[in-house]
């Protein structure tokens, strides 16, 4: 079957019978339990850092949130590339779902950072390369969601938003390297670097908490993308049943 | 160097992150309920 890039294939539509019954599944429940477990471990079973004091425990939220954010935006890029290549509506749905979840973790990372910065740096925010570029990333994906809401044609919406998403994801390597390329108030990574494997910068308890928290946030990210994808499928089924866009 | 009294800062951060997640879960649940209602209404309309 040949398909024009401006129209969706008929088999991409969602029959009402195929609409998911529930959007939250067992993976979501496991992810919630994992995040709660990570909280308990970070708060009650992880030692207080000697120099920064208790506020250093924000580390177990801040860095895992960014890792989850990058995973979500990576899924947006994968969905966008597949959509541009195959014009598959499911890939577009995956990209849109992961973008919303990415914005969630991006918001968490951007807002808990200043709560840590204020007592340690003495300021909530500084316009250095790392902080400014992460804020810019948030705006790009906020624009992505706005763009999706502004275009009525599903095929055109999928194509334009895929291009914006791919360009936005290209910013992520720059964000990671920004602390090496520029003088920034934001410190260099302590765990996300090869040297951490040879010479661990954290105590074993802190390292375990960081790993547990990172895995919990990654699990939550995947569970939320799955739930959001089911919601998108449900909405597509409702649109088809109402005859929207036909 | 003395350890700064920063416990309340990290409590605030954990509470804030939990609130953000809960708000998002609620938003997903509400949007799913609305979509399901639309689907049911359309199904009833199609049946007559």
Short mmCIF file of C-alpha atoms in Angstrom, two decimals:
data_model
loop_
_atom_site.label_atom_id
_atom_site.label_comp_id
_atom_site.label_asym_id
_atom_site.label_seq_id
_atom_site.Cartn_x
_atom_site.Cartn_y
_atom_site.Cartn_z
CA UNK A 1 0.00 0.00 0.00
CA UNK A 2 1.43 3.41 -0.90
CA UNK A 3 0.72 6.25 1.44
CA UNK A 4 1.10 9.94 0.86
CA UNK A 5 3.12 11.64 3.60
CA UNK A 6 0.21 14.01 4.18
CA UNK A 7 -2.36 11.31 4.90
CA UNK A 8 -2.45 8.57 7.48
CA UNK A 9 -2.75 4.94 6.44
CA UNK A 10 -6.21 3.58 7.16
CA UNK A 11 -4.80 0.69 9.21
CA UNK A 12 -3.21 3.20 11.62
CA UNK A 13 -6.65 4.09 12.95
CA UNK A 14 -7.69 2.64 16.28
CA UNK A 15 -10.88 0.60 16.41
CA UNK A 16 -12.99 1.26 19.54
CA UNK A 17 -12.61 -2.41 20.51
CA UNK A 18 -8.82 -2.05 20.43
CA UNK A 19 -8.82 0.88 22.88
CA UNK A 20 -6.99 0.02 26.10
CA UNK A 21 -9.25 -0.65 29.08
CA UNK A 22 -6.80 0.69 31.67
CA UNK A 23 -3.94 3.13 31.30
CA UNK A 24 -2.15 2.25 34.56
CA UNK A 25 -0.81 -1.31 34.71
CA UNK A 26 1.39 -3.45 36.95
CA UNK A 27 4.54 -1.70 35.67
CA UNK A 28 3.19 1.58 37.01
CA UNK A 29 2.54 0.01 40.44
CA UNK A 30 6.08 -1.45 40.53
CA UNK A 31 7.54 1.94 39.55
CA UNK A 32 5.64 3.74 42.33
CA UNK A 33 6.87 1.19 44.89
CA UNK A 34 10.44 1.57 43.57
CA UNK A 35 10.32 5.37 43.89
CA UNK A 36 8.90 5.09 47.42
CA UNK A 37 11.68 2.63 48.29
CA UNK A 38 14.29 5.01 46.88
CA UNK A 39 12.85 7.88 48.98
CA UNK A 40 12.97 5.80 52.18
CA UNK A 41 16.53 4.69 51.47
CA UNK A 42 17.69 8.24 50.65
CA UNK A 43 16.03 9.86 53.67
CA UNK A 44 16.56 7.25 56.41
CA UNK A 45 19.39 4.92 55.34
CA UNK A 46 21.91 7.18 53.60
CA UNK A 47 24.55 9.11 55.57
CA UNK A 48 24.59 12.90 55.57
CA UNK A 49 27.37 14.36 53.45
CA UNK A 50 30.11 16.01 55.54
CA UNK A 51 30.47 19.35 53.73
CA UNK A 52 27.01 20.18 52.36
CA UNK A 53 24.91 18.60 55.08
CA UNK A 54 21.45 17.14 54.58
CA UNK A 55 20.66 19.22 51.49
CA UNK A 56 23.05 17.01 49.50
CA UNK A 57 20.27 14.38 49.58
CA UNK A 58 18.60 16.37 46.79
CA UNK A 59 21.28 14.73 44.64
CA UNK A 60 19.24 11.48 44.72
CA UNK A 61 16.32 13.33 43.08
CA UNK A 62 18.12 15.81 40.86
CA UNK A 63 20.50 13.59 38.86
CA UNK A 64 18.06 10.62 38.44
CA UNK A 65 15.42 13.09 37.19
CA UNK A 66 17.83 14.29 34.48
CA UNK A 67 18.73 10.71 33.52
CA UNK A 68 15.00 9.90 33.18
CA UNK A 69 14.49 13.14 31.24
CA UNK A 70 17.20 12.19 28.73
CA UNK A 71 15.72 8.70 28.35
CA UNK A 72 12.29 10.19 27.60
CA UNK A 73 13.70 12.67 25.07
CA UNK A 74 15.71 9.81 23.52
CA UNK A 75 12.43 7.95 23.01
CA UNK A 76 10.98 11.10 21.42
CA UNK A 77 13.88 11.11 18.96
CA UNK A 78 13.46 7.39 18.15
CA UNK A 79 9.70 7.78 17.64
CA UNK A 80 10.25 10.88 15.50
CA UNK A 81 12.83 9.24 13.24
CA UNK A 82 10.61 6.17 12.76
CA UNK A 83 7.64 8.40 12.03
CA UNK A 84 9.54 10.43 9.43
CA UNK A 85 10.77 7.22 7.84
CA UNK A 86 7.70 4.99 7.91
CA UNK A 87 4.84 7.50 8.50
CA UNK A 88 3.61 5.24 11.28
CA UNK A 89 1.09 6.88 13.59
CA UNK A 90 2.15 4.65 16.49
CA UNK A 91 5.66 6.10 16.37
CA UNK A 92 4.20 9.61 16.46
CA UNK A 93 2.09 8.61 19.46
CA UNK A 94 5.21 7.27 21.21
CA UNK A 95 7.09 10.51 20.50
CA UNK A 96 4.26 12.70 21.80
CA UNK A 97 3.86 10.54 24.92
CA UNK A 98 7.57 10.51 25.71
CA UNK A 99 7.81 14.28 25.14
CA UNK A 100 5.19 14.95 27.81
CA UNK A 101 6.95 12.63 30.27
CA UNK A 102 10.29 14.23 29.35
CA UNK A 103 8.89 17.68 30.18
CA UNK A 104 7.78 16.30 33.56
CA UNK A 105 11.28 15.11 34.48
CA UNK A 106 12.83 18.22 32.92
CA UNK A 107 10.62 20.32 35.21
CA UNK A 108 11.62 18.25 38.25
CA UNK A 109 15.32 18.62 37.41
CA UNK A 110 15.02 22.35 36.77
CA UNK A 111 13.06 23.07 39.96
CA UNK A 112 14.91 20.94 42.53
CA UNK A 113 18.28 22.23 41.28
CA UNK A 114 17.64 25.76 42.61
CA UNK A 115 16.43 24.37 45.98
CA UNK A 116 19.86 22.72 46.28
CA UNK A 117 21.70 25.72 44.84
CA UNK A 118 20.30 28.34 47.22
CA UNK A 119 21.87 27.03 50.47
CA UNK A 120 25.10 25.87 48.76
CA UNK A 121 25.80 28.54 46.11
CA UNK A 122 23.87 31.33 47.84
CA UNK A 123 21.69 31.92 44.77
CA UNK A 124 18.67 30.20 43.25
CA UNK A 125 19.80 30.55 39.66
CA UNK A 126 22.71 31.66 37.54
CA UNK A 127 22.81 32.08 33.77
CA UNK A 128 25.72 29.75 33.21
CA UNK A 129 25.93 27.43 30.18
CA UNK A 130 24.59 24.30 31.92
CA UNK A 131 21.56 25.91 33.58
CA UNK A 132 20.67 28.09 30.60
CA UNK A 133 20.87 25.21 28.11
CA UNK A 134 18.67 22.95 30.28
CA UNK A 135 16.10 25.74 30.50
CA UNK A 136 16.33 26.11 26.72
CA UNK A 137 15.70 22.34 26.38
CA UNK A 138 12.52 22.74 28.46
CA UNK A 139 11.34 25.55 26.17
CA UNK A 140 12.03 23.49 23.04
CA UNK A 141 9.86 20.61 24.25
CA UNK A 142 7.20 22.95 25.59
CA UNK A 143 7.15 24.43 22.06
CA UNK A 144 6.90 20.88 20.71
CA UNK A 145 3.72 20.27 22.71
CA UNK A 146 2.30 23.67 21.72
CA UNK A 147 3.08 22.95 18.05
CA UNK A 148 1.27 19.61 18.26
CA UNK A 149 -1.77 21.37 19.66
CA UNK A 150 -1.72 24.01 16.92
CA UNK A 151 -1.73 21.77 13.81
CA UNK A 152 -4.96 20.00 12.92
CA UNK A 153 -3.77 17.67 10.16
CA UNK A 154 -2.39 14.54 11.94
CA UNK A 155 0.18 13.80 9.24
CA UNK A 156 1.48 17.37 9.08
CA UNK A 157 1.53 17.57 12.89
CA UNK A 158 3.56 14.37 13.08
CA UNK A 159 6.07 15.52 10.47
CA UNK A 160 6.67 19.07 11.77
CA UNK A 161 6.86 18.04 15.41
CA UNK A 162 9.27 15.18 14.56
CA UNK A 163 11.70 17.65 12.98
CA UNK A 164 11.53 19.96 16.01
CA UNK A 165 12.02 17.03 18.41
CA UNK A 166 15.09 15.72 16.57
CA UNK A 167 16.65 19.20 16.60
CA UNK A 168 15.83 19.54 20.31
CA UNK A 169 17.43 16.22 21.22
CA UNK A 170 20.67 17.31 19.52
CA UNK A 171 21.04 19.79 22.40
CA UNK A 172 21.48 17.00 24.98
CA UNK A 173 25.14 16.11 24.20
CA UNK A 174 25.93 19.84 24.34
CA UNK A 175 24.26 20.08 27.76
CA UNK A 176 26.35 17.17 29.05
CA UNK A 177 29.58 18.69 27.74
CA UNK A 178 28.74 22.30 28.68
CA UNK A 179 30.44 21.99 32.10
CA UNK A 180 33.67 20.97 30.36
CA UNK A 181 33.47 23.55 27.56
CA UNK A 182 32.58 26.62 29.66
CA UNK A 183 33.33 28.01 33.09
CA UNK A 184 30.16 27.17 35.02
CA UNK A 185 29.00 27.38 38.61
CA UNK A 186 27.36 24.00 38.08
CA UNK A 187 29.84 21.23 39.03
CA UNK A 188 31.09 18.57 36.63
CA UNK A 189 29.43 15.15 36.86
CA UNK A 190 30.77 12.97 39.66
CA UNK A 191 29.06 9.67 38.77
CA UNK A 192 28.37 10.07 35.05
CA UNK A 193 32.02 9.90 33.99
CA UNK A 194 34.36 6.97 33.24
CA UNK A 195 36.65 7.73 36.19
CA UNK A 196 33.80 6.97 38.63
CA UNK A 197 34.15 3.28 37.72
CA UNK A 198 37.81 3.20 38.76
CA UNK A 199 37.73 5.56 41.72
CA UNK A 200 34.18 5.87 43.17
CA UNK A 201 33.60 9.44 44.35
CA UNK A 202 30.80 8.50 46.79
CA UNK A 203 30.70 6.22 49.81
CA UNK A 204 29.24 2.73 49.09
CA UNK A 205 25.94 3.64 50.85
CA UNK A 206 25.58 6.86 48.84
CA UNK A 207 26.51 5.09 45.62
CA UNK A 208 23.89 2.37 46.22
CA UNK A 209 21.23 5.00 46.97
CA UNK A 210 22.11 6.84 43.78
CA UNK A 211 21.83 3.64 41.72
CA UNK A 212 18.55 2.62 43.39
CA UNK A 213 17.09 6.08 42.84
CA UNK A 214 18.26 6.20 39.21
CA UNK A 215 16.72 2.79 38.47
CA UNK A 216 13.48 3.80 40.21
CA UNK A 217 13.22 7.02 38.18
CA UNK A 218 14.02 5.18 34.93
CA UNK A 219 11.31 2.63 35.75
CA UNK A 220 8.86 5.44 36.52
CA UNK A 221 9.77 7.12 33.23
CA UNK A 222 9.08 3.94 31.23
CA UNK A 223 5.83 3.27 33.15
CA UNK A 224 4.63 6.83 32.52
CA UNK A 225 5.46 6.67 28.80
CA UNK A 226 3.49 3.39 28.57
CA UNK A 227 0.52 4.93 30.42
CA UNK A 228 0.63 8.10 28.32
CA UNK A 229 0.84 6.00 25.14
CA UNK A 230 -2.27 4.08 26.22
CA UNK A 231 -4.02 7.39 26.82
CA UNK A 232 -3.03 8.56 23.31
CA UNK A 233 -4.42 5.29 21.86
CA UNK A 234 -7.64 5.74 23.81
CA UNK A 235 -7.97 9.30 22.49
CA UNK A 236 -7.30 8.14 18.92
CA UNK A 237 -10.04 5.53 19.30
CA UNK A 238 -12.43 8.22 20.60
CA UNK A 239 -11.51 10.51 17.68
CA UNK A 240 -12.15 7.71 15.19
CA UNK A 241 -15.44 6.78 16.84
CA UNK A 242 -16.56 10.42 16.65
CA UNK A 243 -15.36 10.70 13.05
CA UNK A 244 -12.83 13.47 13.83
CA UNK A 245 -10.38 14.12 10.98
CA UNK A 246 -12.21 11.90 8.47
CA UNK B 1 33.68 23.72 58.00
CA UNK B 2 30.43 23.33 59.89
CA UNK B 3 27.56 21.44 58.29
CA UNK B 4 24.83 23.92 57.34
CA UNK B 5 21.30 23.38 58.69
CA UNK B 6 19.74 22.35 55.42
CA UNK B 7 17.30 19.60 56.39
CA UNK B 8 14.22 21.69 55.61
CA UNK B 9 15.54 22.40 52.08
CA UNK B 10 15.76 18.77 51.16
CA UNK B 11 12.42 17.99 52.80
CA UNK B 12 10.90 20.73 50.63
CA UNK B 13 12.52 19.23 47.51
CA UNK B 14 11.21 15.72 48.21
CA UNK B 15 7.72 17.06 48.96
CA UNK B 16 7.73 19.18 45.80
CA UNK B 17 8.80 16.30 43.54
CA UNK B 18 6.13 14.02 45.07
CA UNK B 19 3.50 16.72 44.47
CA UNK B 20 4.57 17.11 40.82
CA UNK B 21 4.33 13.35 40.22
CA UNK B 22 0.94 13.08 41.93
CA UNK B 23 -0.40 16.00 39.87
CA UNK B 24 0.75 14.28 36.67
CA UNK B 25 -0.79 10.92 37.68
CA UNK B 26 -4.07 12.72 38.39
CA UNK B 27 -3.90 14.51 35.04
CA UNK B 28 -3.42 11.19 33.20
CA UNK B 29 -6.33 9.60 35.09
CA UNK B 30 -8.69 12.51 34.37
CA UNK B 31 -7.79 12.64 30.67
CA UNK B 32 -8.26 8.85 30.38
CA UNK B 33 -11.70 9.10 32.01
CA UNK B 34 -12.71 11.89 29.59
CA UNK B 35 -11.51 9.90 26.56
CA UNK B 36 -13.38 6.80 27.75
CA UNK B 37 -16.58 8.86 28.15
CA UNK B 38 -16.17 10.24 24.61
CA UNK B 39 -15.71 6.72 23.30
CA UNK B 40 -18.82 5.48 25.12
CA UNK B 41 -20.93 8.41 23.88
CA UNK B 42 -19.77 7.84 20.30
CA UNK B 43 -20.56 4.13 20.64
CA UNK B 44 -24.09 4.87 21.91
CA UNK B 45 -24.59 7.38 19.07
CA UNK B 46 -23.49 4.85 16.45
CA UNK B 47 -25.91 2.24 17.81
CA UNK B 48 -28.77 4.63 17.39
#
